[in-house]
Amino acid sequence: MDLFEYQGKSLYQKFNINHPKSKLIKNIDEIEESIDLNFPIVVKAQVQVGGRGKAGGIKVAHNSTELKQHSEEILGMDIKGHLVEVLLLEEASNILEEYYISFTLDRSEKKYLIMLSAKGGMDIEQVAAENPDDLVKFHVSPSEKLTSSTISELIHEANLNQDYEESLSEIIQNLYQMFIEGDCDLVEVNPLAITDEGVMALDSKVALDMNAKYKHTYFEDLEEEIPIPDSEKYAKEKGLNFIKLEGTVGIIGNGAGLVMSTLDVVAENGGKAANFLDIGGGAKAETVSSALEVLEADENVKSVLINIFGGITRCDLVAEGIIEATKGKKLVWPIIIRLDGTNSLEGLELLKENPNDKIFIEGSMDSAAKLAVEKGL
Amino acid sequence: MSILIDENSKVVVQGLTGREGQFHALRNRDYGTNIVAGTRPGKGGENVDGIPIFDDVEKAVKKTNANVALTFVPPAFAKDAVLEAAFGGCELIVCITEGIPAKDEAEMYDILKKETKASLLGPNCPGLISPGKANVGIMPHEITMPGNIGVVSRSGTLTYQAVYELTNLNIGQSTCIGIGGDPVPGMSFIDVIEKFQADSETEGIVMIGEIGGTAEEEAADFIKQYVTKPVVSYIAGVTAPPGKKMGHAGAIVSGNKGTAEAKIKALTDAGAEVVRTPTEVGEAMKGAING
């Protein structure tokens, strides 16, 4: 889960990572009250999209008039389709040097990867492409600790200012702790800056590993602050993996791979999927009826394709869910069903015993996709 | 022959007393798999449908000579369970558990590699089946048949789909393996394909991949260099919406790799036949082994 900049910075607080003093506001009135920050103040739009600076979402205010003016301008602004609902007001730092640092998992190496560069504050992808030597990459074995001597070597190798080695080393160690103990998928700081108030993390790009939610109570609080599209709210409540797309064929399947493949096969047959909906492994009857309810909310859906290959998911339970959700109902769209795998015969039998003139059973993924596209025309 | 498991494999099930564990372990046993033990701390001495329960894997291995562990324990305990199985003496650990934190997976993999000789399949995988011999995991055995094609896949349900297409055309399988789609999988495509290449009774290989990561591209390099058997491949996600990028760091690490196009191109260049839908896997393999 990607965090807003201010959320990432709230984690900086937790892990003792030096960052500028700031205040969060959601409406202009909050500025009228004493904000307890020293000018100049940077007004930063909180959106989860790159290029907000160029779009006018970051401005420096030198006095209260400018602060109000900039805040009014940016709050409510649309940045590449993202509405600005929250502003981060932050004391401006007097920057002496800007660096780049990130911590992530390198899936190919199965190790943690630290990337460090003295060329921060700019497009790091460009630095990596044009001057790869300016980007120091270092892998850490997951069962080992990051030692201070390693950090010291990295600081030297990346040519960071050695006058600040001690505080750089401390902030790097703390960021690494945040990455590991905080179960982050990504911690990226650009710039990590030397300012006249010391070394500070001026920006934050953080993604959390939601599989670790059970370890950290604050994951849920952060999650609640991130707006989700109305179309995805209900699905989320029901624990379904749902993404809205632009087409007309509603898709329900089990397993991300099979659902992705179903989108492809629908496209091969000339149709377009209305969504991605994975009911996951071990789905029960209730899961399937919730999935159908989610699709009912989408007016674009003209037909629904249920593609199940049972493994841990039992086809008879899926069939029960379909029957439960559709029994005695006048269906708004035809449902095309394909069931194979664990308990598929029992599932198909149940569907035959409870016929519905808008439910069609097909024997293969291809023929089911084809029919779903035809029925949705 | 088959790879990794056969009729001589002895399986200890971690989490046998849970709902999923019990359902699938008993299915595996009904299929003929030697399910010799289960574990559950504090329940040693009890049994599940005649399968003896031990407090830990080491005790189970001592008593039953189990050499394969099948893990169904919840995410919070999965890392410890897998390590317990490895240090307890199992050669192969099949971890079905979904939702393990990435840091746990990374640490678990690192310790296994450095301190044990055990191989890990998964986590978050459907397991593996050597048709007619043993089924260790949650794959529906009804769709398989004994034969000479090796199947390896990142996605559970797509594995079933591909196997089903083969069986429908009367093409049997030596072993079918789901490696799982988590950030740090134990066995990779390469580990499995290497074994299929070395297995005298595997005549062809089906590899099912999907968008994201670079595992398919790495497998393509390996296939190009070392694999002489025909390879049929399918990559899911050609029309999927672009996934989220892990910041700039993710972009730097993966570069242009990870898209369906990049994977299809790498595999085609490596000499694999890449089909456009999973239903074409069977016909393509039929052509490859007869042609």
XYZ file of C-alpha atoms in Angstrom:
668
model
C 0.000 0.000 0.000
C 1.457 3.326 -1.111
C 1.432 6.037 1.537
C 1.015 9.779 1.208
C 4.138 11.829 1.882
C 2.763 12.981 5.256
C 2.037 9.391 6.282
C 5.567 8.338 5.410
C 6.776 11.228 7.519
C 4.631 10.130 10.437
C 6.671 6.920 10.278
C 9.868 9.017 10.294
C 8.651 10.306 13.635
C 8.246 6.748 14.915
C 11.696 5.675 13.777
C 13.578 8.825 14.882
C 14.338 10.028 11.382
C 15.084 13.725 11.287
C 12.627 15.627 9.030
C 11.278 19.177 8.781
C 8.738 20.473 11.251
C 5.306 20.472 9.665
C 1.556 20.704 10.014
C -1.204 18.989 8.128
C -4.312 20.873 7.055
C -7.522 19.838 5.342
C -9.220 23.230 5.103
C -8.167 26.848 4.932
C -9.633 27.793 8.323
C -6.918 25.794 9.992
C -4.366 28.347 8.775
C -6.092 31.148 10.679
C -5.203 29.449 13.928
C -1.635 29.702 15.052
C 0.286 27.229 12.935
C 3.474 27.434 14.951
C 5.860 27.151 12.002
C 8.624 29.530 10.945
C 8.583 31.120 7.502
C 9.437 30.364 4.778
C 6.941 27.521 4.641
C 6.573 25.027 1.811
C 2.990 24.221 0.882
C 2.831 20.679 -0.499
C -0.144 18.978 -2.130
C -0.633 15.468 -0.776
C -1.363 13.309 -3.799
C -0.167 9.876 -4.821
C 1.106 10.844 -8.239
C 4.459 12.034 -9.541
C 5.120 15.475 -11.008
C 3.095 17.489 -8.481
C 5.816 20.167 -8.370
C 5.573 20.857 -12.101
C 1.780 20.846 -11.859
C 1.916 23.672 -9.321
C 1.261 21.513 -6.294
C 4.316 22.719 -4.333
C 4.863 26.389 -3.483
C 6.952 28.385 -1.026
C 5.256 30.983 1.187
C 7.316 33.766 2.801
C 4.523 35.307 4.903
C 0.974 34.650 6.077
C -0.600 36.318 3.043
C 1.312 34.050 0.682
C 0.621 31.043 2.860
C -3.104 31.633 2.645
C -2.935 32.394 -1.053
C -0.922 29.281 -1.966
C -2.973 27.028 0.274
C -6.219 28.244 -1.254
C -4.804 27.648 -4.717
C -3.521 24.157 -4.090
C -6.270 22.766 -1.881
C -8.923 21.279 -4.163
C -6.592 21.364 -7.164
C -6.754 18.466 -9.621
C -3.334 16.964 -10.267
C -3.478 14.378 -13.036
C -6.892 13.236 -11.895
C -6.001 13.283 -8.200
C -7.954 15.735 -6.054
C -5.853 17.553 -3.461
C -7.669 17.155 -0.148
C -4.766 17.467 2.247
C -1.872 19.942 2.430
C 1.403 19.470 4.204
C 2.804 22.798 5.443
C 6.454 22.366 6.151
C 9.244 24.653 7.355
C 11.553 25.236 4.386
C 15.072 23.935 4.816
C 18.211 25.680 3.754
C 19.657 22.891 1.614
C 23.408 22.514 1.257
C 23.525 19.151 -0.497
C 20.926 16.728 -1.825
C 21.257 12.937 -1.966
C 19.087 9.989 -2.975
C 18.530 6.829 -0.944
C 16.130 3.919 -1.246
C 15.514 0.555 0.389
C 13.597 -2.170 -1.368
C 13.508 -5.909 -1.981
C 15.380 -7.087 -5.062
C 13.226 -10.011 -6.081
C 15.784 -11.482 -8.471
C 18.515 -11.561 -5.847
C 16.122 -12.356 -2.978
C 17.979 -9.769 -0.928
C 17.337 -6.247 0.280
C 18.704 -3.550 -1.984
C 20.017 -0.189 -0.846
C 20.598 2.425 -3.532
C 22.480 5.586 -2.668
C 23.553 8.538 -4.773
C 25.130 11.954 -4.241
C 22.939 13.160 -7.102
C 19.679 13.616 -5.253
C 16.931 16.132 -5.747
C 16.659 15.226 -9.417
C 15.250 12.457 -11.570
C 17.087 9.439 -10.217
C 15.949 7.164 -13.052
C 17.792 9.472 -15.416
C 20.912 9.374 -13.226
C 20.748 5.562 -13.209
C 20.400 5.464 -16.993
C 23.028 8.058 -17.906
C 25.596 7.790 -15.118
C 25.116 4.401 -13.531
C 28.363 4.812 -11.569
C 26.753 7.660 -9.646
C 24.242 5.248 -8.152
C 25.732 2.899 -5.561
C 23.836 -0.374 -5.182
C 24.324 -2.662 -2.215
C 22.579 -5.930 -1.313
C 21.924 -6.955 2.285
C 21.324 -10.599 3.185
C 17.927 -10.746 4.889
C 19.216 -12.844 7.767
C 22.064 -10.427 8.509
C 22.265 -6.983 10.074
C 23.292 -3.802 8.298
C 26.493 -2.881 10.106
C 27.774 0.634 10.667
C 30.998 -0.238 8.848
C 28.992 -1.172 5.753
C 27.085 2.095 5.962
C 30.361 3.952 6.271
C 31.691 2.242 3.137
C 28.526 3.154 1.263
C 28.838 6.794 2.281
C 32.411 6.853 0.984
C 31.611 4.974 -2.202
C 28.741 7.310 -3.055
C 30.922 10.349 -2.377
C 28.650 11.873 0.226
C 30.031 14.703 2.332
C 32.172 12.988 4.950
C 31.984 15.905 7.372
C 28.465 14.652 8.051
C 29.294 10.969 8.171
C 28.080 10.431 11.702
C 24.625 11.919 11.199
C 24.309 10.386 7.719
C 25.145 7.008 9.181
C 22.545 7.433 11.902
C 19.754 8.444 9.536
C 20.605 5.598 7.123
C 20.526 3.069 9.949
C 17.166 4.419 11.148
C 15.694 4.368 7.648
C 16.839 0.766 7.300
C 15.185 -0.076 10.637
C 11.996 1.510 9.371
C 12.213 -0.570 6.185
C 12.776 -3.825 8.112
C 10.932 -3.500 11.397
C 8.235 -1.322 9.894
C 7.563 -3.942 7.185
C 7.866 -1.483 4.310
C 8.006 -2.701 0.707
C 9.734 0.541 -0.184
C 11.375 3.447 1.584
C 12.631 6.064 -0.851
C 13.984 9.481 0.155
C 14.734 12.068 -2.487
C 16.216 14.279 -1.341
C 18.009 13.142 1.728
C 19.525 16.528 2.427
C 22.262 18.197 4.358
C 20.702 21.412 5.626
C 21.954 24.043 8.018
C 19.931 22.213 10.649
C 21.677 18.903 9.975
C 20.852 15.851 7.874
C 17.158 15.492 7.080
C 14.793 13.368 5.035
C 12.922 16.035 3.077
C 10.587 13.808 1.113
C 9.112 10.363 1.651
C 7.903 7.669 -0.658
C 6.851 4.673 1.387
C 4.903 1.534 0.561
C 3.744 -0.872 3.256
C 3.578 -4.650 3.036
C -0.048 -5.234 3.982
C 0.641 -8.894 4.705
C 2.322 -7.576 7.848
C -0.806 -5.732 8.982
C -1.233 -8.096 11.895
C 2.118 -6.979 13.324
C 1.412 -3.237 13.375
C -1.776 -1.686 14.686
C -1.066 1.622 12.913
C -1.235 0.021 9.432
C -4.999 0.045 9.706
C -5.121 3.718 10.723
C -2.966 4.662 7.744
C -5.114 2.524 5.463
C -8.268 4.313 6.587
C -6.795 7.687 5.603
C -6.252 6.631 1.992
C -9.323 7.320 -0.117
C -10.513 4.469 -2.298
C -12.872 4.862 -5.271
C -16.526 4.303 -4.334
C -16.660 1.459 -6.832
C -14.000 -0.412 -4.874
C -15.223 0.333 -1.343
C -17.797 -2.408 -1.040
C -15.463 -4.994 -2.550
C -12.795 -4.046 -0.066
C -15.182 -4.386 2.862
C -15.976 -7.876 1.668
C -12.309 -8.768 1.319
C -12.448 -9.096 -2.460
C -9.602 -8.122 -4.741
C -11.438 -5.818 -7.175
C -10.255 -3.306 -9.742
C -12.670 -1.425 -11.967
C -11.888 -1.363 -15.685
C -13.525 0.238 -18.699
C -15.269 -2.649 -20.509
C -18.668 -4.335 -20.313
C -17.966 -7.956 -19.429
C -18.014 -8.401 -15.656
C -15.398 -10.920 -14.534
C -15.349 -13.120 -11.442
C -12.617 -15.683 -11.057
C -10.390 -17.366 -8.521
C -6.683 -16.694 -8.436
C -4.990 -13.599 -9.843
C -3.412 -15.583 -12.683
C -6.672 -17.077 -13.892
C -8.510 -13.750 -13.618
C -5.766 -11.968 -15.570
C -5.918 -14.711 -18.141
C -9.715 -14.381 -18.312
C -9.323 -10.680 -19.175
C -6.942 -11.708 -21.970
C -9.289 -14.372 -23.334
C -12.238 -11.950 -23.280
C -10.073 -9.518 -25.267
C -9.092 -12.309 -27.697
C -12.809 -12.819 -28.320
C -13.373 -9.173 -29.116
C -14.722 -8.017 -25.752
C -13.481 -5.847 -22.932
C -13.527 -6.681 -19.262
C -15.455 -4.382 -16.911
C -13.317 -5.310 -13.950
C -10.776 -7.571 -12.350
C -12.326 -9.507 -9.469
C -10.448 -12.278 -7.711
C -12.436 -14.133 -5.061
C -9.190 -15.752 -3.907
C -8.464 -19.255 -2.720
C -10.902 -21.133 -0.509
C -13.843 -18.859 -1.316
C -17.137 -19.735 0.340
C -20.667 -19.360 -0.970
C -20.969 -15.970 0.715
C -17.869 -14.656 -1.092
C -19.412 -15.450 -4.445
C -22.694 -13.725 -3.673
C -20.802 -10.623 -2.465
C -18.837 -10.647 -5.711
C -22.063 -10.608 -7.714
C -23.340 -7.721 -5.592
C -20.171 -5.750 -6.359
C -20.806 -6.137 -10.102
C -24.447 -5.074 -9.715
C -23.223 -1.623 -8.733
C -21.454 -1.158 -12.068
C -23.828 0.178 -14.711
C -21.406 -0.641 -17.531
C -21.688 -4.369 -16.986
C -23.724 -6.080 -19.717
C -22.834 -9.696 -19.051
C -20.952 -11.579 -16.359
C -18.402 -14.312 -16.783
C -17.670 -16.524 -13.786
C -14.522 -18.523 -14.437
C -13.565 -20.915 -11.654
C -10.928 -23.569 -11.551
C -11.196 -25.259 -8.188
C -8.126 -26.111 -6.158
C -8.483 -24.959 -2.599
C -11.708 -23.337 -3.812
C -14.536 -25.844 -3.987
C -16.794 -25.563 -7.017
C -19.840 -26.785 -5.090
C -19.520 -23.858 -2.679
C -19.136 -21.463 -5.601
C -22.299 -22.920 -7.142
C -24.122 -22.506 -3.823
C -23.065 -18.857 -3.755
C -24.338 -18.274 -7.275
C -27.655 -19.924 -6.454
C -27.987 -18.004 -3.203
C -27.339 -14.683 -4.926
C -29.617 -15.297 -7.897
C -32.493 -17.429 -6.620
C -35.860 -15.865 -7.284
C -34.178 -12.733 -8.593
C -34.722 -11.132 -11.951
C -31.160 -10.917 -13.168
C -30.124 -7.703 -14.871
C -27.534 -9.453 -16.983
C -26.788 -12.953 -18.226
C -24.263 -14.939 -16.208
C -21.992 -17.322 -18.051
C -20.375 -19.905 -15.813
C -17.429 -22.184 -16.279
C -16.531 -24.525 -13.402
C -13.678 -27.029 -13.376
C -11.516 -28.692 -10.759
C -12.278 -29.610 -7.146
C -15.922 -30.718 -6.713
C -16.865 -29.351 -10.140
C -19.316 -32.184 -10.862
C -21.164 -31.479 -7.612
C -21.169 -27.766 -8.449
C -22.552 -28.275 -11.943
C -25.183 -30.651 -10.569
C -26.341 -27.998 -8.073
C -26.640 -25.430 -10.848
C -28.699 -27.841 -12.964
C -31.028 -28.500 -10.043
C -31.615 -24.753 -9.682
C -32.029 -23.495 -13.226
C -32.320 -19.818 -14.098
C -33.034 -18.671 -17.631
C -30.270 -16.088 -17.464
C -27.591 -18.490 -16.303
C -25.562 -20.339 -18.934
C -23.030 -23.071 -18.295
C -20.097 -23.515 -20.632
C -17.509 -26.280 -20.715
C -14.379 -24.300 -21.521
C -12.803 -20.966 -20.712
C -12.722 -20.021 -24.392
C -16.337 -20.848 -25.151
C -17.476 -19.172 -21.932
C -15.569 -15.991 -22.791
C -16.967 -16.050 -26.317
C -20.552 -16.394 -25.087
C -20.047 -13.694 -22.444
C -18.834 -11.291 -25.126
C -21.784 -12.154 -27.437
C -24.380 -11.849 -24.687
C -22.944 -8.524 -23.645
C -23.307 -6.896 -27.052
C 10.079 -40.834 -13.479
C 8.909 -37.655 -11.866
C 10.699 -34.880 -10.063
C 10.740 -33.947 -6.368
C 7.984 -36.308 -5.214
C 6.928 -39.861 -6.039
C 5.312 -42.940 -4.480
C 8.158 -43.172 -1.935
C 7.753 -39.654 -0.562
C 6.684 -39.551 3.071
C 4.785 -36.447 3.996
C 4.368 -34.683 7.336
C 1.580 -32.086 7.352
C 2.090 -28.954 9.448
C -1.294 -27.643 10.452
C -3.089 -30.957 9.890
C -5.591 -30.133 12.611
C -6.800 -26.979 10.809
C -9.756 -26.946 8.402
C -7.826 -26.495 5.144
C -4.949 -28.685 6.265
C -7.198 -31.567 7.111
C -9.376 -31.304 3.993
C -6.432 -31.331 1.600
C -4.199 -33.768 3.495
C -6.970 -36.352 3.526
C -7.564 -35.756 -0.181
C -3.841 -36.239 -0.776
C -3.937 -39.475 1.216
C -6.988 -40.739 -0.661
C -5.005 -40.210 -3.846
C -2.338 -42.572 -2.561
C 0.176 -40.126 -1.097
C 2.011 -41.383 1.981
C 0.770 -38.907 4.547
C 2.672 -40.301 7.519
C 2.324 -37.619 10.169
C 0.911 -34.278 11.205
C 2.207 -31.687 13.633
C 0.537 -29.336 16.057
C 2.309 -28.046 19.171
C 0.661 -29.470 22.276
C -1.364 -32.081 20.392
C 1.302 -34.759 20.118
C -0.141 -38.222 20.642
C -3.513 -37.404 19.093
C -4.461 -38.344 15.541
C -6.475 -37.027 12.615
C -8.329 -39.823 10.860
C -5.587 -42.233 11.852
C -2.673 -39.932 10.968
C -0.510 -39.547 14.088
C 0.074 -36.010 15.371
C 3.442 -34.959 16.800
C 4.431 -31.835 18.714
C 7.063 -30.891 16.151
C 8.571 -31.976 12.849
C 11.765 -33.380 14.320
C 9.782 -35.858 16.421
C 7.618 -36.751 13.425
C 10.667 -37.352 11.228
C 12.335 -39.557 13.864
C 9.275 -41.723 14.205
C 8.040 -41.874 10.600
C 11.030 -41.028 8.371
C 9.019 -38.245 6.748
C 11.087 -36.420 4.103
C 8.575 -33.913 2.754
C 6.725 -31.267 4.777
C 3.420 -29.785 3.665
C 2.692 -26.517 5.466
C -0.749 -25.043 6.077
C 0.014 -22.973 9.192
C -1.248 -19.350 9.384
C 1.011 -16.531 8.023
C 2.217 -15.327 11.424
C 3.718 -18.738 12.216
C 4.705 -19.868 8.738
C 8.345 -18.760 8.818
C 9.009 -20.673 12.035
C 7.127 -23.699 10.720
C 9.149 -23.848 7.501
C 12.430 -23.499 9.381
C 11.296 -26.142 11.860
C 10.638 -28.522 8.979
C 14.032 -27.827 7.412
C 15.991 -28.197 10.646
C 13.801 -31.170 11.557
C 15.188 -33.066 8.581
C 12.758 -32.608 5.659
C 14.363 -32.338 2.203
C 11.418 -30.644 0.565
C 9.011 -28.192 2.155
C 5.825 -27.287 0.349
C 4.342 -24.127 1.842
C 0.731 -23.456 0.842
C 0.201 -20.553 3.275
C -0.859 -17.279 1.663
C -0.191 -13.816 3.104
C 3.236 -14.195 4.710
C 5.006 -10.829 5.180
C 7.760 -10.299 2.588
C 10.413 -9.766 5.270
C 9.587 -13.143 6.817
C 9.849 -14.781 3.407
C 13.170 -13.149 2.610
C 14.655 -14.081 5.959
C 13.300 -17.613 5.774
C 14.763 -18.138 2.302
C 18.135 -16.762 3.334
C 18.397 -19.016 6.399
C 17.275 -22.085 4.443
C 19.880 -21.423 1.790
C 22.736 -20.735 4.175
C 22.099 -23.277 6.893
C 20.145 -26.184 5.403
C 19.960 -28.327 2.302
C 16.182 -28.227 2.175
C 14.311 -27.044 -0.911
C 11.280 -24.837 -0.448
C 8.309 -24.744 -2.809
C 6.123 -21.668 -2.282
C 4.931 -19.969 -0.148
C 1.521 -19.103 -1.498
C 1.575 -21.978 -3.961
C -0.727 -24.884 -4.808
C 1.985 -27.493 -4.245
C 2.875 -30.249 -6.683
C 1.620 -33.533 -8.026
C 3.351 -36.437 -9.722
C 0.274 -38.032 -11.285
C -0.344 -41.612 -10.258
C 2.294 -41.361 -7.532
C 1.755 -38.562 -5.056
C -0.095 -35.285 -4.592
C 1.367 -32.868 -2.061
C -0.754 -29.754 -1.845
C -4.090 -28.499 -3.058
C -4.066 -29.354 -6.763
C -7.185 -31.146 -7.993
C -5.774 -34.524 -9.030
C -8.863 -35.366 -11.114
C -7.553 -33.273 -13.985
C -4.123 -34.894 -14.134
C -2.911 -38.086 -15.753
C 0.446 -39.870 -15.591
C 2.758 -39.135 -18.504
C 5.803 -37.263 -19.727
C 5.160 -33.534 -19.673
C 6.474 -31.348 -16.873
C 4.316 -28.355 -15.929
C 5.540 -25.379 -13.932
C 3.591 -22.225 -13.131
C 3.516 -19.169 -10.897
C -0.247 -19.130 -10.689
C -2.269 -21.872 -9.007
C -5.429 -21.779 -11.040
C -3.538 -21.345 -14.303
C -1.525 -24.462 -13.489
C -4.791 -26.385 -13.276
C -5.987 -24.834 -16.502
C -2.860 -25.897 -18.399
C -2.856 -29.405 -16.925
C -6.514 -29.780 -17.809
C -5.834 -28.889 -21.449
C -3.044 -31.468 -21.628
C -5.141 -34.223 -20.065
C -8.043 -33.479 -22.406
C -5.712 -34.291 -25.296
C -4.510 -37.444 -23.582
C -1.114 -35.935 -22.836
C -0.010 -37.041 -19.378
C 2.267 -35.245 -16.952
C 5.422 -36.316 -15.126
C 5.088 -33.670 -12.414
C 3.008 -30.466 -12.172
C 4.385 -27.727 -9.955
C 3.058 -24.381 -8.800
C 5.956 -22.229 -7.584
C 3.716 -19.475 -6.226
C 3.620 -15.787 -6.970
C 4.998 -14.254 -3.778
C 7.895 -11.758 -3.711
C 10.397 -14.351 -2.465
C 9.474 -17.773 -3.773
C 11.618 -20.721 -2.745
C 12.068 -22.684 -5.956
C 12.178 -20.625 -9.126
C 11.207 -21.493 -12.688
C 14.877 -22.205 -13.313
C 15.221 -24.647 -10.396
C 12.241 -26.625 -11.657
C 13.069 -26.466 -15.374
C 16.599 -27.685 -14.638
C 15.115 -30.760 -12.957
C 12.696 -31.378 -15.831
C 15.563 -31.115 -18.323
C 17.537 -33.691 -16.302
C 14.580 -36.071 -15.830
C 14.790 -38.888 -18.379
C 11.035 -39.371 -18.572
C 10.046 -35.753 -19.026
C 9.781 -35.088 -22.755
C 8.425 -31.580 -22.833
C 7.948 -28.620 -20.503
C 4.994 -26.282 -20.048
C 5.807 -23.013 -18.330
C 3.013 -20.647 -17.278
C 4.047 -17.156 -16.276
C 2.412 -13.847 -15.590
C 3.231 -10.138 -15.616
C 5.421 -8.583 -12.916
C 8.881 -9.464 -11.676
C 11.610 -10.847 -13.921
C 11.423 -14.582 -13.178
C 10.167 -15.424 -16.685
C 12.961 -13.444 -18.355
C 15.546 -15.229 -16.199
C 13.972 -18.577 -17.081
C 14.129 -17.634 -20.771
C 17.897 -17.088 -20.495
C 18.259 -20.473 -18.865
C 16.101 -22.206 -21.480
C 18.143 -20.659 -24.276
C 21.379 -22.001 -22.814
C 20.520 -25.347 -21.295
C 17.136 -26.735 -22.333
C 16.896 -29.112 -25.293
C 13.346 -30.332 -24.617
C 10.414 -28.514 -26.255
C 8.994 -25.700 -24.117
C 5.455 -24.355 -24.485
C 4.673 -21.205 -22.577
C 1.768 -18.944 -21.764
C 2.017 -15.535 -20.097
C -1.072 -14.101 -18.396
C -1.748 -10.398 -18.185
C -1.376 -9.087 -21.744
C -4.416 -6.847 -21.256
C -4.071 -6.296 -17.498
C -3.948 -2.713 -16.294
C -0.362 -1.633 -15.533
C 0.480 -2.566 -11.989
C 1.916 -0.171 -9.480
C 5.595 0.547 -9.684
C 7.699 0.387 -6.567
C 8.724 4.027 -6.790
C 11.748 4.962 -8.848
C 13.699 2.237 -7.085
C 11.413 -0.400 -8.608
C 11.753 1.124 -12.043
C 15.555 1.132 -11.819
C 15.687 -2.488 -10.682
C 13.269 -3.944 -13.217
C 13.928 -1.618 -16.173
C 11.819 -2.626 -19.192
C 11.298 -6.109 -17.870
C 8.135 -7.378 -16.248
C 5.595 -6.623 -18.980
C 3.828 -9.423 -20.822
C 5.440 -8.270 -24.089
C 8.963 -8.413 -22.637
C 8.373 -11.893 -21.236
C 6.801 -13.216 -24.438
C 9.678 -11.836 -26.472
C 12.346 -13.282 -24.171
C 10.717 -16.721 -24.245
C 10.155 -16.672 -28.004
C 13.800 -15.678 -28.520
C 14.804 -18.573 -26.294
C 13.029 -20.991 -28.616
C 9.874 -21.583 -26.581
C 6.500 -21.642 -28.283
C 4.408 -18.960 -26.624
C 0.640 -19.394 -27.006
C -1.963 -16.630 -26.716
C -4.522 -18.308 -24.458
C -4.112 -21.017 -21.807
C -6.470 -23.305 -23.740
C -3.923 -23.513 -26.581
C -1.281 -25.077 -24.331
C -2.440 -28.637 -25.022
C -2.476 -28.400 -28.818
C 0.860 -26.626 -28.877
C 2.509 -29.307 -26.763
C 0.922 -32.026 -28.875
C 2.493 -30.453 -31.938
C 5.831 -30.001 -30.196
C 6.261 -33.607 -29.035
C 4.941 -35.166 -32.223
C 6.734 -32.846 -34.556
